[in-house]
XYZ file of C-alpha atoms in Angstrom:
461
model
C -28.652 -26.583 -6.871
C -25.330 -26.526 -8.756
C -22.611 -24.592 -6.969
C -19.641 -25.240 -9.249
C -19.589 -23.957 -12.826
C -15.873 -24.476 -13.445
C -16.144 -27.342 -15.945
C -14.881 -25.181 -18.788
C -11.139 -25.127 -19.528
C -11.240 -21.385 -20.303
C -8.596 -19.574 -18.281
C -6.879 -16.265 -17.594
C -3.246 -15.890 -18.643
C -1.371 -13.032 -16.958
C 0.923 -11.066 -19.274
C 3.806 -9.422 -17.387
C 5.133 -6.092 -18.578
C 2.246 -5.523 -20.990
C 2.242 -2.694 -23.545
C -0.687 -2.377 -25.969
C -0.101 -2.305 -29.716
C -1.751 -0.221 -32.403
C -2.031 -0.840 -36.147
C -0.376 1.531 -38.602
C -2.498 1.357 -41.804
C 0.238 2.947 -43.926
C 2.962 0.550 -42.859
C 0.440 -2.265 -42.446
C 2.025 -3.335 -39.181
C 1.534 -3.045 -35.449
C 3.637 -0.851 -33.185
C 4.025 -0.697 -29.386
C 2.395 2.207 -27.557
C 5.165 3.343 -25.188
C 2.865 5.693 -23.274
C 1.042 2.777 -21.627
C 2.476 0.047 -19.446
C 0.862 -2.529 -17.155
C 2.936 -4.721 -14.867
C 0.236 -7.424 -15.165
C -2.493 -7.704 -17.791
C -5.153 -10.432 -18.093
C -5.757 -12.325 -21.324
C -8.840 -14.565 -21.304
C -8.300 -17.798 -23.253
C -11.379 -19.635 -24.546
C -11.998 -23.389 -24.642
C -10.498 -23.631 -28.141
C -7.261 -21.946 -27.064
C -8.053 -18.623 -28.757
C -8.043 -15.255 -27.006
C -11.528 -13.945 -26.225
C -11.216 -10.942 -28.512
C -14.183 -8.892 -27.318
C -13.027 -9.142 -23.715
C -9.455 -8.311 -24.756
C -10.596 -5.181 -26.614
C -12.686 -4.160 -23.623
C -9.860 -4.663 -21.110
C -7.482 -2.619 -23.259
C -10.124 0.097 -23.438
C -10.304 0.146 -19.633
C -6.519 0.322 -19.489
C -5.916 3.022 -22.102
C -9.061 5.155 -21.947
C -10.147 4.775 -18.325
C -6.655 4.382 -16.832
C -7.515 1.296 -14.770
C -4.574 -0.178 -12.846
C -3.241 -3.731 -13.161
C -4.972 -5.103 -10.078
C -8.356 -3.793 -11.196
C -7.901 -5.207 -14.700
C -6.944 -8.635 -13.339
C -9.974 -8.648 -11.031
C -12.312 -7.755 -13.900
C -10.615 -10.378 -16.062
C -11.410 -13.142 -13.579
C -15.017 -11.915 -13.237
C -15.425 -12.158 -17.011
C -13.732 -15.573 -17.023
C -16.402 -16.804 -14.609
C -19.100 -15.598 -17.002
C -17.405 -17.250 -19.986
C -17.234 -20.556 -18.105
C -20.908 -20.192 -17.226
C -21.743 -19.702 -20.924
C -19.672 -22.757 -21.823
C -21.391 -24.994 -19.304
C -24.882 -23.848 -20.282
C -24.038 -24.009 -24.036
C -24.906 -20.325 -24.383
C -23.482 -17.790 -26.816
C -22.267 -14.390 -25.656
C -24.234 -12.350 -28.221
C -27.361 -14.488 -28.741
C -30.444 -13.207 -26.896
C -33.740 -15.076 -27.502
C -37.079 -13.299 -27.295
C -37.867 -15.145 -24.070
C -36.128 -13.216 -21.300
C -35.689 -16.254 -19.060
C -33.493 -17.895 -21.748
C -31.118 -14.955 -22.187
C -27.524 -15.404 -20.908
C -27.557 -12.325 -18.690
C -30.872 -13.322 -17.093
C -29.640 -16.860 -16.461
C -26.351 -15.606 -14.982
C -28.258 -13.161 -12.779
C -30.338 -16.055 -11.456
C -27.238 -18.184 -10.918
C -25.515 -15.467 -8.873
C -28.582 -14.970 -6.695
C -28.723 -18.732 -6.113
C -25.100 -18.593 -4.951
C -25.972 -15.817 -2.514
C -28.911 -17.820 -1.174
C -26.801 -20.916 -0.479
C -24.021 -18.849 1.097
C -21.399 -19.516 -1.607
C -21.097 -15.825 -2.565
C -21.539 -12.626 -0.599
C -23.919 -10.099 -2.117
C -21.052 -7.649 -2.697
C -18.966 -10.264 -4.547
C -21.918 -11.323 -6.722
C -22.705 -7.669 -7.382
C -19.152 -7.051 -8.648
C -19.352 -10.029 -11.017
C -22.705 -9.010 -12.450
C -21.566 -5.422 -12.877
C -18.442 -6.565 -14.762
C -20.619 -8.515 -17.194
C -23.106 -5.666 -17.728
C -20.254 -3.209 -18.273
C -18.818 -5.474 -20.981
C -22.182 -5.607 -22.779
C -22.569 -1.853 -22.375
C -19.155 -1.380 -24.035
C -20.106 -3.703 -26.919
C -23.382 -1.842 -27.497
C -21.818 1.627 -27.227
C -19.090 0.818 -29.761
C -21.426 -1.225 -31.976
C -19.500 -4.482 -31.694
C -22.774 -6.292 -32.278
C -26.289 -5.354 -33.322
C -28.019 -2.481 -31.515
C -31.231 -4.569 -31.408
C -29.643 -6.484 -28.514
C -29.455 -3.419 -26.296
C -32.775 -3.952 -24.547
C -32.319 -7.708 -24.461
C -28.929 -7.784 -22.708
C -30.300 -5.638 -19.883
C -32.713 -2.796 -19.235
C -31.615 0.568 -17.928
C -33.407 1.869 -14.845
C -33.209 5.066 -12.815
C -33.204 4.948 -9.035
C -33.126 7.686 -6.433
C -30.577 7.253 -3.644
C -29.636 9.288 -0.569
C -26.163 10.864 -0.700
C -24.453 12.258 2.400
C -22.107 15.180 1.850
C -18.716 15.963 3.380
C -20.210 17.613 6.471
C -23.143 15.289 7.013
C -25.632 17.102 4.764
C -27.904 14.791 2.778
C -29.542 15.000 -0.628
C -31.196 12.671 -3.093
C -29.577 11.836 -6.407
C -30.886 9.957 -9.443
C -28.511 7.203 -10.564
C -28.638 4.917 -13.570
C -28.731 1.176 -12.906
C -30.063 -1.972 -14.584
C -32.668 -4.634 -13.955
C -29.839 -7.087 -13.218
C -28.098 -5.031 -10.533
C -27.545 -7.056 -7.356
C -27.933 -4.943 -4.198
C -25.249 -5.204 -1.545
C -26.413 -6.138 1.925
C -24.492 -3.928 4.322
C -23.649 -5.589 7.602
C -24.698 -3.835 10.785
C -21.812 -2.020 12.423
C -20.998 -3.737 15.719
C -19.921 -1.897 18.852
C -16.293 -3.072 18.577
C -15.577 -1.813 15.066
C -15.144 1.449 13.165
C -15.912 1.864 9.460
C -12.955 3.661 7.864
C -11.974 2.149 4.527
C -12.983 -1.221 5.984
C -14.194 -2.663 9.275
C -11.490 -1.680 11.730
C -11.033 -2.890 15.298
C -8.975 -0.523 17.467
C -6.539 -2.121 19.859
C -7.356 -1.533 23.517
C -4.805 0.123 25.812
C -3.799 -3.253 27.267
C -3.482 -4.759 23.754
C -1.265 -1.864 22.682
C 1.046 -2.577 25.630
C 1.320 -6.212 24.573
C 2.040 -5.195 20.973
C 4.728 -2.717 22.040
C 6.428 -5.444 24.102
C 6.681 -7.711 21.050
C 7.694 -4.938 18.658
C 10.820 -4.303 20.744
C 12.178 -7.698 19.647
C 10.619 -7.684 16.156
C 12.565 -6.924 12.943
C 13.468 -3.240 13.041
C 11.642 -2.439 9.792
C 8.381 -3.930 11.118
C 8.741 -2.113 14.426
C 9.262 1.221 12.636
C 6.384 0.677 10.200
C 3.961 -0.194 13.011
C 5.173 2.727 15.108
C 4.681 5.143 12.214
C 1.127 3.881 11.626
C 0.169 3.845 15.324
C 1.337 7.435 15.858
C 0.032 9.011 12.628
C -2.971 6.991 11.432
C -1.265 6.497 8.050
C -2.376 3.545 5.932
C -0.003 0.778 4.876
C 0.376 2.241 1.374
C 1.432 5.606 2.816
C 3.809 4.173 5.425
C 5.596 1.971 2.890
C 6.070 4.633 0.191
C 8.086 7.024 2.352
C 11.454 7.670 0.730
C 14.770 8.547 2.368
C 14.506 12.037 0.842
C 11.309 12.688 2.793
C 13.028 11.958 6.106
C 16.018 14.054 5.000
C 13.746 17.015 4.218
C 12.077 16.778 7.627
C 15.454 16.639 9.408
C 17.012 19.537 7.506
C 14.068 21.785 6.567
C 11.129 20.673 8.694
C 9.682 22.878 11.397
C 8.521 21.301 14.629
C 4.901 21.894 15.620
C 5.243 23.166 19.182
C 1.730 22.065 20.153
C 2.370 18.330 19.830
C 6.101 18.031 19.015
C 5.560 16.726 15.488
C 6.756 17.417 11.967
C 4.209 17.996 9.181
C 4.660 16.451 5.749
C 2.412 16.577 2.700
C 1.299 13.158 1.499
C -0.701 12.239 -1.576
C 1.949 13.331 -4.065
C 5.390 11.709 -3.854
C 4.104 9.693 -0.883
C 1.132 7.556 -1.924
C -2.286 7.709 -0.296
C -5.598 6.002 -0.930
C -7.254 7.574 -3.993
C -4.351 10.071 -4.171
C -5.922 12.189 -1.401
C -3.561 15.028 -0.421
C -3.248 16.068 3.220
C -0.682 16.895 5.908
C 0.497 13.995 8.011
C 1.966 14.786 11.440
C 4.858 12.609 12.606
C 6.274 12.720 16.159
C 9.844 14.074 16.313
C 11.190 10.933 17.985
C 9.856 8.697 15.193
C 11.540 10.906 12.568
C 14.809 10.524 14.514
C 14.382 6.747 14.571
C 13.687 6.671 10.825
C 16.700 8.887 10.134
C 18.973 6.582 12.122
C 17.596 3.591 10.225
C 18.142 4.967 6.694
C 21.742 5.743 7.671
C 22.371 2.259 9.068
C 24.441 -0.473 7.435
C 21.383 -2.736 7.316
C 19.425 -0.228 5.215
C 22.381 0.319 2.877
C 22.776 -3.426 2.308
C 19.120 -3.703 1.337
C 19.234 -0.546 -0.796
C 22.173 -1.909 -2.817
C 19.909 -4.731 -4.038
C 16.998 -2.477 -4.988
C 15.780 -0.599 -8.041
C 16.941 2.816 -6.759
C 20.183 1.710 -5.099
C 21.789 3.704 -2.293
C 20.131 7.026 -3.004
C 17.763 9.484 -1.372
C 15.108 8.371 -3.887
C 14.948 4.925 -2.330
C 12.278 3.680 0.053
C 12.738 3.848 3.802
C 11.384 0.306 4.120
C 12.891 -2.472 2.000
C 12.860 -6.247 2.385
C 16.134 -8.126 2.800
C 15.974 -8.812 -0.958
C 15.821 -5.096 -1.763
C 12.145 -5.032 -2.718
C 9.770 -2.342 -1.448
C 7.022 -3.570 0.847
C 4.571 -1.551 -1.260
C 5.517 -0.302 -4.733
C 4.913 3.416 -5.208
C 3.086 4.901 -8.164
C 6.251 6.855 -8.978
C 8.297 3.679 -9.427
C 5.660 2.136 -11.685
C 5.695 5.254 -13.887
C 9.495 5.321 -13.949
C 9.696 1.665 -14.960
C 7.121 2.401 -17.651
C 9.491 4.981 -19.162
C 12.639 2.900 -18.764
C 11.539 -0.460 -20.166
C 11.282 -0.677 -23.947
C 11.112 -4.446 -24.262
C 8.157 -5.405 -22.079
C 8.672 -9.126 -22.756
C 11.879 -9.014 -20.677
C 10.322 -7.111 -17.793
C 9.696 -9.410 -14.810
C 8.657 -6.521 -12.544
C 5.713 -7.245 -10.249
C 4.394 -4.439 -7.999
C 4.285 -5.195 -4.272
C 1.068 -4.561 -2.310
C 2.088 -5.044 1.317
C 2.016 -8.837 1.413
C 5.421 -9.075 3.113
C 4.256 -6.744 5.916
C 1.179 -8.864 6.532
C 3.379 -11.982 6.688
C 5.670 -10.367 9.294
C 2.621 -9.408 11.350
C 1.222 -12.932 11.038
C 4.437 -14.413 12.459
C 4.334 -11.902 15.318
C 0.766 -12.890 16.166
C 1.625 -16.600 16.068
C 4.255 -15.902 18.725
C 1.674 -14.006 20.787
C -0.762 -16.913 20.516
C 1.872 -19.446 21.615
C 2.483 -17.281 24.689
C -1.279 -17.032 25.389
C -1.291 -13.255 25.225
C -4.632 -11.567 25.826
C -4.860 -9.847 22.451
C -7.218 -10.297 19.519
C -6.187 -10.924 15.932
C -5.483 -7.598 14.247
C -4.459 -6.199 10.885
C -2.073 -3.401 9.985
C -5.110 -1.326 9.007
C -6.389 -1.601 12.592
C -3.486 0.647 13.624
C -5.221 3.503 11.822
C -8.329 3.084 13.969
C -6.153 2.710 17.063
C -4.454 6.038 16.381
C -7.786 7.753 15.742
C -9.347 6.470 18.946
C -6.232 7.352 20.977
C -6.435 10.881 19.599
C -10.147 11.176 20.455
C -9.463 10.014 24.020
C -6.684 12.573 24.369
C -8.818 15.435 23.029
C -11.796 14.614 25.233
C -9.562 14.196 28.284
C -8.256 17.718 27.601
C -11.902 18.908 27.753
C -12.034 19.663 24.031
C -15.605 20.193 22.816
C -16.838 17.078 20.930
C -17.631 19.079 17.761
C -14.155 20.612 17.736
C -12.560 17.256 18.466
C -14.427 15.702 15.558
C -13.334 18.406 13.089
C -9.717 18.128 14.247
C -9.776 14.343 13.891
C -11.323 14.638 10.415
C -8.435 16.849 9.344
C -5.711 14.666 10.869
C -7.066 11.486 9.258
C -8.122 13.051 5.937
C -11.660 11.693 6.067
C -13.721 12.643 3.035
C -17.002 12.534 4.944
C -17.481 13.609 8.520
C -19.774 10.597 8.990
C -16.597 8.458 9.041
C -15.130 10.673 11.766
C -18.406 10.497 13.654
C -17.891 6.741 13.912
C -14.814 7.334 16.070
C -16.764 9.637 18.373
C -19.551 7.072 18.724
C -17.020 4.342 19.480
C -15.329 6.459 22.160
C -18.736 7.318 23.661
C -19.808 3.681 23.707
C -16.495 2.680 25.270
C -16.903 5.224 28.085
C -20.529 4.223 28.656
C -19.571 0.529 28.738
C -16.830 1.097 31.330
C -19.131 3.191 33.530
C -21.998 0.699 33.285
C -19.737 -2.273 34.066
C -18.335 -0.491 37.108
C -21.812 0.336 38.406
C -22.933 -3.258 37.839
C -19.946 -4.632 39.721
C -20.547 -2.211 42.618
C -24.189 -3.333 42.814
C -23.233 -6.997 42.610
C -20.665 -6.914 45.376
C -22.021 -4.218 47.708
C -23.506 -6.908 50.012
C -20.635 -9.396 49.690
C -17.710 -9.549 52.172
C -14.699 -11.873 52.247
C -14.401 -13.835 55.532
C -11.120 -14.548 57.259
C -10.646 -17.812 55.379
C -10.873 -16.063 51.995
C -14.296 -17.528 51.228
C -17.351 -15.494 50.159
C -19.919 -14.695 52.792
C -23.278 -13.170 51.767
C -25.043 -11.097 54.419
């Protein structure tokens, strides 16, 4: 079985600071569309050095009409590049579909992807994304009549399937969805007892692991310590933590009201502070953490970093900046502002940050832990979200809060769309308690007939 199809010299070129152009029929010239700006845009170059025009038109359609972001466009671009290389190697043409189904490019690519899954080269989810990108391109070509409509049924066949959908509060209903005969199903892994599904497979840190982490954070760079602390005490994702601005901390200090129940400030996120999928909810931040953040944004270290940054020393600037003045995670607001400011996209070297520098700081911290043989598993920044959630569940249950009430409160604090996600935290906490109780009972049974003699040896009665 062949596992490598990359014999073609087709490639993806990334255009920085991309703005699409439109043709003015009266002036008979192209003009830049200032309303649209992409920090990175993929251009697929064919074997002969020419741009793959159909793919280029499609990607611009996704950008302008469907408002896809740069990262999504680049991902789709590389999926389509893989298909183009496959066509090159097999000497196939993008829009030629023989009568025999087994000879059609989409059918052959579908078979190839399934072969890759079988040999372990691709996961089912990765193969599914690639196949879907290809089908979506053909669907676009057929819809906008970029080639003959007679190819519609030959490129793929549309099917209708009924799936089970769970609602926000656990209610379930069936829904008919449109799919194709070349859709690759994703094989969902079984959820293990040490993980929680919440925007990924998260592994909460145990109480002892949290103590180890706190010990190392005391000597870590102050910005990393503050970011981790904010995540561990609020459940905020990396994107949210890193897009806090100085003005947000200022507003909390001067206008914020303290929640007497848990000594926190409430702040609305999802607007000027980014969240996943732009979900809007109130994030609660402990008063002491707000004080620490306020002290930091008024420190000389913060000012030195701010001077090097896009916003300078202003309340509009990020709380967390690298030593080079870059944000750890670029906000949507900055991307929009740069879009308005830059007129000559060819001179724009701006590249949005996605948290890579934070992950590198955490990696160095964990290397130090490993050298010192600390009893702590590998963890990600996203695991702090699960750690906060589980800590909150433990606290609520210890206070004799009814499980149903605890679950609804947790759902609100963590802005879960579906209560089934919140239920995962409750199951984890229940399993954890059951495991501790069972282990204790087992140990009591094991050692109930064992006594230590005077010499420290084990004597069995």
